[in-house]
PDB file of C-alpha atoms in Angstrom:
ATOM      1  CA  UNK U  20     -36.896   2.306  -4.752  1.00 55.00           C
ATOM      2  CA  UNK U  21     -39.731   2.705  -7.246  1.00 54.00           C
ATOM      3  CA  UNK U  22     -41.665   5.062  -5.027  1.00 62.00           C
ATOM      4  CA  UNK U  23     -38.686   7.370  -4.601  1.00 74.00           C
ATOM      5  CA  UNK U  24     -38.049   7.639  -8.343  1.00 81.00           C
ATOM      6  CA  UNK U  25     -41.698   8.397  -8.986  1.00 86.00           C
ATOM      7  CA  UNK U  26     -41.591  11.106  -6.341  1.00 86.00           C
ATOM      8  CA  UNK U  27     -38.537  12.698  -7.977  1.00 87.00           C
ATOM      9  CA  UNK U  28     -40.310  12.879 -11.318  1.00 89.00           C
ATOM     10  CA  UNK U  29     -43.435  14.164  -9.564  1.00 88.00           C
ATOM     11  CA  UNK U  30     -41.531  17.013  -7.960  1.00 88.00           C
ATOM     12  CA  UNK U  31     -39.818  17.930 -11.217  1.00 89.00           C
ATOM     13  CA  UNK U  32     -43.149  17.867 -13.052  1.00 90.00           C
ATOM     14  CA  UNK U  33     -44.853  19.990 -10.426  1.00 90.00           C
ATOM     15  CA  UNK U  34     -42.001  22.484 -10.627  1.00 89.00           C
ATOM     16  CA  UNK U  35     -42.115  22.786 -14.419  1.00 89.00           C
ATOM     17  CA  UNK U  36     -45.910  23.063 -14.528  1.00 91.00           C
ATOM     18  CA  UNK U  37     -46.006  25.630 -11.747  1.00 91.00           C
ATOM     19  CA  UNK U  38     -43.342  27.684 -13.498  1.00 90.00           C
ATOM     20  CA  UNK U  39     -45.369  27.526 -16.723  1.00 90.00           C
ATOM     21  CA  UNK U  40     -48.592  28.583 -14.979  1.00 91.00           C
ATOM     22  CA  UNK U  41     -46.669  31.365 -13.276  1.00 90.00           C
ATOM     23  CA  UNK U  42     -45.398  32.680 -16.610  1.00 90.00           C
ATOM     24  CA  UNK U  43     -48.817  32.458 -18.264  1.00 92.00           C
ATOM     25  CA  UNK U  44     -50.563  34.236 -15.396  1.00 91.00           C
ATOM     26  CA  UNK U  45     -47.895  36.913 -15.422  1.00 90.00           C
ATOM     27  CA  UNK U  46     -48.411  37.462 -19.146  1.00 91.00           C
ATOM     28  CA  UNK U  47     -52.135  37.832 -18.504  1.00 90.00           C
ATOM     29  CA  UNK U  48     -51.368  40.570 -16.033  1.00 89.00           C
ATOM     30  CA  UNK U  49     -52.484  38.688 -12.898  1.00 87.00           C
ATOM     31  CA  UNK U  50     -49.354  39.060 -10.804  1.00 87.00           C
ATOM     32  CA  UNK U  51     -50.940  38.258  -7.451  1.00 89.00           C
ATOM     33  CA  UNK U  52     -52.576  35.068  -8.762  1.00 88.00           C
ATOM     34  CA  UNK U  53     -49.232  33.974 -10.211  1.00 89.00           C
ATOM     35  CA  UNK U  54     -47.569  34.381  -6.851  1.00 89.00           C
ATOM     36  CA  UNK U  55     -50.313  32.449  -5.092  1.00 91.00           C
ATOM     37  CA  UNK U  56     -49.917  29.574  -7.550  1.00 90.00           C
ATOM     38  CA  UNK U  57     -46.203  29.469  -6.866  1.00 90.00           C
ATOM     39  CA  UNK U  58     -46.729  29.485  -3.121  1.00 91.00           C
ATOM     40  CA  UNK U  59     -49.283  26.677  -3.265  1.00 92.00           C
ATOM     41  CA  UNK U  60     -47.047  24.532  -5.462  1.00 90.00           C
ATOM     42  CA  UNK U  61     -44.159  25.184  -3.134  1.00 90.00           C
ATOM     43  CA  UNK U  62     -46.200  24.113  -0.115  1.00 93.00           C
ATOM     44  CA  UNK U  63     -47.276  20.885  -1.823  1.00 92.00           C
ATOM     45  CA  UNK U  64     -43.706  19.945  -2.703  1.00 91.00           C
ATOM     46  CA  UNK U  65     -42.461  21.032   0.706  1.00 92.00           C
ATOM     47  CA  UNK U  66     -45.018  18.725   2.285  1.00 92.00           C
ATOM     48  CA  UNK U  67     -43.636  15.777   0.312  1.00 90.00           C
ATOM     49  CA  UNK U  68     -40.071  16.639   1.226  1.00 89.00           C
ATOM     50  CA  UNK U  69     -40.835  17.139   4.895  1.00 92.00           C
ATOM     51  CA  UNK U  70     -42.770  13.889   5.222  1.00 91.00           C
ATOM     52  CA  UNK U  71     -39.832  12.056   3.689  1.00 88.00           C
ATOM     53  CA  UNK U  72     -37.437  13.891   5.992  1.00 89.00           C
ATOM     54  CA  UNK U  73     -39.566  12.693   8.888  1.00 91.00           C
ATOM     55  CA  UNK U  74     -39.216   9.107   7.631  1.00 88.00           C
ATOM     56  CA  UNK U  75     -35.464   9.514   7.366  1.00 86.00           C
ATOM     57  CA  UNK U  76     -35.013  10.923  10.836  1.00 86.00           C
ATOM     58  CA  UNK U  77     -37.245   8.282  12.390  1.00 87.00           C
ATOM     59  CA  UNK U  78     -35.234   5.565  10.679  1.00 85.00           C
ATOM     60  CA  UNK U  79     -31.948   7.087  11.827  1.00 85.00           C
ATOM     61  CA  UNK U  80     -33.284   7.240  15.367  1.00 85.00           C
ATOM     62  CA  UNK U  81     -34.303   3.590  15.351  1.00 86.00           C
ATOM     63  CA  UNK U  82     -31.065   2.412  13.744  1.00 83.00           C
ATOM     64  CA  UNK U  83     -28.650   4.437  15.832  1.00 81.00           C
ATOM     65  CA  UNK U  84     -30.272   3.643  19.192  1.00 69.00           C
ATOM     66  CA  UNK U  85     -31.539   7.081  20.058  1.00 63.00           C
ATOM     67  CA  UNK U  86     -34.131   6.825  22.779  1.00 58.00           C
TER      68      UNK U  86
ATOM     69  CA  UNK B  10     -26.350  -3.784  -8.717  1.00 82.00           C
ATOM     70  CA  UNK B  11     -27.817  -1.096  -6.554  1.00 85.00           C
ATOM     71  CA  UNK B  12     -24.992   1.311  -7.270  1.00 90.00           C
ATOM     72  CA  UNK B  13     -26.260   1.586 -10.846  1.00 91.00           C
ATOM     73  CA  UNK B  14     -29.702   2.488  -9.522  1.00 89.00           C
ATOM     74  CA  UNK B  15     -28.284   5.165  -7.250  1.00 90.00           C
ATOM     75  CA  UNK B  16     -26.089   6.648  -9.969  1.00 93.00           C
ATOM     76  CA  UNK B  17     -29.012   6.617 -12.386  1.00 91.00           C
ATOM     77  CA  UNK B  18     -31.256   8.391  -9.905  1.00 90.00           C
ATOM     78  CA  UNK B  19     -28.522  10.939  -9.261  1.00 92.00           C
ATOM     79  CA  UNK B  20     -27.962  11.631 -12.963  1.00 93.00           C
ATOM     80  CA  UNK B  21     -31.660  11.928 -13.770  1.00 92.00           C
ATOM     81  CA  UNK B  22     -32.251  14.163 -10.774  1.00 91.00           C
ATOM     82  CA  UNK B  23     -29.320  16.366 -11.767  1.00 93.00           C
ATOM     83  CA  UNK B  24     -30.680  16.797 -15.279  1.00 92.00           C
ATOM     84  CA  UNK B  25     -34.137  17.604 -13.919  1.00 90.00           C
ATOM     85  CA  UNK B  26     -32.619  20.093 -11.492  1.00 91.00           C
ATOM     86  CA  UNK B  27     -30.724  21.780 -14.312  1.00 91.00           C
ATOM     87  CA  UNK B  28     -33.959  22.059 -16.288  1.00 89.00           C
ATOM     88  CA  UNK B  29     -35.831  23.424 -13.293  1.00 88.00           C
ATOM     89  CA  UNK B  30     -33.172  25.877 -12.175  1.00 88.00           C
ATOM     90  CA  UNK B  31     -33.871  28.256 -15.041  1.00 86.00           C
ATOM     91  CA  UNK B  32     -37.609  28.212 -14.397  1.00 83.00           C
ATOM     92  CA  UNK B  33     -37.765  28.308 -10.611  1.00 84.00           C
ATOM     93  CA  UNK B  34     -34.734  27.849  -8.368  1.00 86.00           C
ATOM     94  CA  UNK B  35     -36.984  27.120  -5.378  1.00 86.00           C
ATOM     95  CA  UNK B  36     -38.245  23.865  -6.836  1.00 88.00           C
ATOM     96  CA  UNK B  37     -34.769  22.967  -7.987  1.00 89.00           C
ATOM     97  CA  UNK B  38     -33.586  23.204  -4.396  1.00 89.00           C
ATOM     98  CA  UNK B  39     -36.492  21.110  -3.128  1.00 89.00           C
ATOM     99  CA  UNK B  40     -35.803  18.495  -5.782  1.00 90.00           C
ATOM    100  CA  UNK B  41     -32.154  18.361  -4.770  1.00 90.00           C
ATOM    101  CA  UNK B  42     -33.124  17.915  -1.130  1.00 90.00           C
ATOM    102  CA  UNK B  43     -35.591  15.192  -2.023  1.00 90.00           C
ATOM    103  CA  UNK B  44     -33.079  13.302  -4.136  1.00 91.00           C
ATOM    104  CA  UNK B  45     -30.573  13.419  -1.323  1.00 89.00           C
ATOM    105  CA  UNK B  46     -33.226  12.113   1.035  1.00 89.00           C
ATOM    106  CA  UNK B  47     -34.116   9.249  -1.286  1.00 89.00           C
ATOM    107  CA  UNK B  48     -30.516   8.136  -1.676  1.00 89.00           C
ATOM    108  CA  UNK B  49     -29.882   8.458   2.049  1.00 88.00           C
ATOM    109  CA  UNK B  50     -32.984   6.455   2.936  1.00 87.00           C
ATOM    110  CA  UNK B  51     -31.850   3.725   0.580  1.00 88.00           C
ATOM    111  CA  UNK B  52     -28.443   3.776   2.216  1.00 87.00           C
ATOM    112  CA  UNK B  53     -29.874   3.477   5.719  1.00 87.00           C
ATOM    113  CA  UNK B  54     -31.100  -0.060   5.087  1.00 85.00           C
ATOM    114  CA  UNK B  55     -27.568  -1.165   4.305  1.00 88.00           C
ATOM    115  CA  UNK B  56     -26.151   0.713   7.296  1.00 87.00           C
ATOM    116  CA  UNK B  57     -28.612  -0.996   9.626  1.00 87.00           C
ATOM    117  CA  UNK B  58     -27.429  -4.468   8.561  1.00 90.00           C
ATOM    118  CA  UNK B  59     -23.811  -3.461   9.198  1.00 90.00           C
ATOM    119  CA  UNK B  60     -24.752  -2.129  12.605  1.00 88.00           C
ATOM    120  CA  UNK B  61     -26.583  -5.332  13.499  1.00 88.00           C
ATOM    121  CA  UNK B  62     -23.370  -7.230  12.838  1.00 91.00           C
ATOM    122  CA  UNK B  63     -21.470  -4.755  15.002  1.00 88.00           C
ATOM    123  CA  UNK B  64     -23.974  -5.186  17.820  1.00 87.00           C
ATOM    124  CA  UNK B  65     -23.692  -8.967  17.615  1.00 90.00           C
ATOM    125  CA  UNK B  66     -19.911  -8.709  17.803  1.00 90.00           C
ATOM    126  CA  UNK B  67     -20.103  -6.355  20.768  1.00 88.00           C
ATOM    127  CA  UNK B  68     -22.452  -8.602  22.707  1.00 89.00           C
ATOM    128  CA  UNK B  69     -20.306 -11.645  21.944  1.00 91.00           C
ATOM    129  CA  UNK B  70     -17.087  -9.956  23.077  1.00 90.00           C
ATOM    130  CA  UNK B  71     -18.863  -8.494  26.104  1.00 86.00           C
ATOM    131  CA  UNK B  72     -17.954  -4.896  25.445  1.00 83.00           C
ATOM    132  CA  UNK B  73     -19.797  -2.578  27.770  1.00 81.00           C
ATOM    133  CA  UNK B  74     -22.983  -1.534  25.938  1.00 80.00           C
ATOM    134  CA  UNK B  75     -22.395   2.097  26.886  1.00 80.00           C
ATOM    135  CA  UNK B  76     -19.475   2.317  24.468  1.00 82.00           C
ATOM    136  CA  UNK B  77     -21.265   0.867  21.481  1.00 85.00           C
ATOM    137  CA  UNK B  78     -24.319   2.988  22.189  1.00 85.00           C
ATOM    138  CA  UNK B  79     -22.227   6.142  22.365  1.00 87.00           C
ATOM    139  CA  UNK B  80     -20.378   5.319  19.173  1.00 86.00           C
ATOM    140  CA  UNK B  81     -23.589   4.606  17.291  1.00 87.00           C
ATOM    141  CA  UNK B  82     -25.092   7.840  18.553  1.00 89.00           C
ATOM    142  CA  UNK B  83     -22.010   9.730  17.411  1.00 90.00           C
ATOM    143  CA  UNK B  84     -22.272   8.166  13.958  1.00 88.00           C
ATOM    144  CA  UNK B  85     -25.962   9.056  13.789  1.00 88.00           C
ATOM    145  CA  UNK B  86     -25.344  12.665  14.788  1.00 91.00           C
ATOM    146  CA  UNK B  87     -22.547  12.879  12.240  1.00 92.00           C
ATOM    147  CA  UNK B  88     -24.770  11.585   9.437  1.00 89.00           C
ATOM    148  CA  UNK B  89     -27.619  13.949  10.300  1.00 90.00           C
ATOM    149  CA  UNK B  90     -25.338  16.977  10.629  1.00 93.00           C
ATOM    150  CA  UNK B  91     -23.539  16.202   7.386  1.00 92.00           C
ATOM    151  CA  UNK B  92     -26.800  15.732   5.539  1.00 90.00           C
ATOM    152  CA  UNK B  93     -28.328  18.967   6.783  1.00 92.00           C
ATOM    153  CA  UNK B  94     -25.159  20.942   6.176  1.00 94.00           C
ATOM    154  CA  UNK B  95     -24.875  19.692   2.606  1.00 92.00           C
ATOM    155  CA  UNK B  96     -28.473  20.549   1.774  1.00 91.00           C
ATOM    156  CA  UNK B  97     -28.066  24.015   3.243  1.00 92.00           C
ATOM    157  CA  UNK B  98     -24.780  24.447   1.361  1.00 92.00           C
ATOM    158  CA  UNK B  99     -26.514  23.461  -1.872  1.00 88.00           C
ATOM    159  CA  UNK B 100     -28.905  26.332  -1.299  1.00 87.00           C
ATOM    160  CA  UNK B 101     -25.933  28.666  -1.091  1.00 88.00           C
ATOM    161  CA  UNK B 102     -25.950  29.439   2.632  1.00 91.00           C
ATOM    162  CA  UNK B 103     -22.371  28.665   3.482  1.00 94.00           C
ATOM    163  CA  UNK B 104     -22.438  30.313   6.919  1.00 96.00           C
ATOM    164  CA  UNK B 105     -25.466  28.384   8.179  1.00 95.00           C
ATOM    165  CA  UNK B 106     -23.954  25.154   6.866  1.00 95.00           C
ATOM    166  CA  UNK B 107     -20.748  25.731   8.789  1.00 96.00           C
ATOM    167  CA  UNK B 108     -22.763  26.468  11.929  1.00 95.00           C
ATOM    168  CA  UNK B 109     -24.607  23.183  11.530  1.00 95.00           C
ATOM    169  CA  UNK B 110     -21.299  21.373  11.191  1.00 95.00           C
ATOM    170  CA  UNK B 111     -19.927  23.128  14.252  1.00 96.00           C
ATOM    171  CA  UNK B 112     -23.005  22.106  16.240  1.00 95.00           C
ATOM    172  CA  UNK B 113     -22.564  18.520  15.127  1.00 95.00           C
ATOM    173  CA  UNK B 114     -18.946  18.500  16.200  1.00 95.00           C
ATOM    174  CA  UNK B 115     -19.675  19.975  19.608  1.00 95.00           C
ATOM    175  CA  UNK B 116     -22.593  17.614  20.245  1.00 94.00           C
ATOM    176  CA  UNK B 117     -20.364  14.682  19.323  1.00 93.00           C
ATOM    177  CA  UNK B 118     -17.709  15.957  21.706  1.00 93.00           C
ATOM    178  CA  UNK B 119     -20.270  16.270  24.491  1.00 93.00           C
ATOM    179  CA  UNK B 120     -21.458  12.717  23.846  1.00 90.00           C
ATOM    180  CA  UNK B 121     -17.910  11.380  23.878  1.00 88.00           C
ATOM    181  CA  UNK B 122     -17.120  12.859  27.295  1.00 90.00           C
ATOM    182  CA  UNK B 123     -18.001   9.675  29.282  1.00 86.00           C
ATOM    183  CA  UNK B 124     -15.663   7.598  27.094  1.00 86.00           C
ATOM    184  CA  UNK B 125     -12.894  10.176  27.332  1.00 89.00           C
ATOM    185  CA  UNK B 126     -13.208  10.258  31.114  1.00 90.00           C
ATOM    186  CA  UNK B 127     -13.018   6.458  31.251  1.00 87.00           C
ATOM    187  CA  UNK B 128      -9.843   6.538  29.160  1.00 89.00           C
ATOM    188  CA  UNK B 129      -8.286   9.198  31.364  1.00 92.00           C
ATOM    189  CA  UNK B 130      -9.159   7.244  34.511  1.00 92.00           C
ATOM    190  CA  UNK B 131      -7.566   4.123  33.056  1.00 91.00           C
ATOM    191  CA  UNK B 132      -4.413   5.995  32.162  1.00 93.00           C
ATOM    192  CA  UNK B 133      -4.239   7.553  35.607  1.00 93.00           C
ATOM    193  CA  UNK B 134      -4.653   4.102  37.188  1.00 92.00           C
ATOM    194  CA  UNK B 135      -1.860   2.693  35.056  1.00 91.00           C
ATOM    195  CA  UNK B 136       0.541   5.414  36.082  1.00 86.00           C
ATOM    196  CA  UNK B 137       2.723   4.562  39.063  1.00 81.00           C
ATOM    197  CA  UNK B 138       2.058   6.605  42.147  1.00 69.00           C
TER     198      UNK B 138
END
């Protein structure tokens, strides 16, 4: 379970840092850059979530005899 | 004591989500989905051992494998549908969540049709002509 816990903290950290960068960039007046940073962070986290979702569904398929 | 681990993960994730929600709700949602995934993945290991026992019992008592297979498939579809519906409901989309649940129910019904037909045939056979 260690990997999972680390991933949870990773996602939370990425979220907080991205929100901070977003705020700072907005204060500097670079709105478009701020939005790009948010999108990129979102894609990174989404990638983690989707790969784990893939694991889950594969496991369910093997356990519950789906062919 | 794995329940303590799961509860701890849930509590920590909830606190992190509460912190994140003010900053960016998007990441809070992703974190909630990920936590659910982690707990579910942990749970699947336990479920698989239970199902192995069930399979052993079924092979020993010579139940037709079609029944067990159908039941396991139904359980799998139910888990997946429930999981997806809860994540979507967390994000606030009640209507999509209820559609997912409806789809799960109907797919389960479609899968159960062979068993239902077997039951009906048996009942019809039992009835006196």
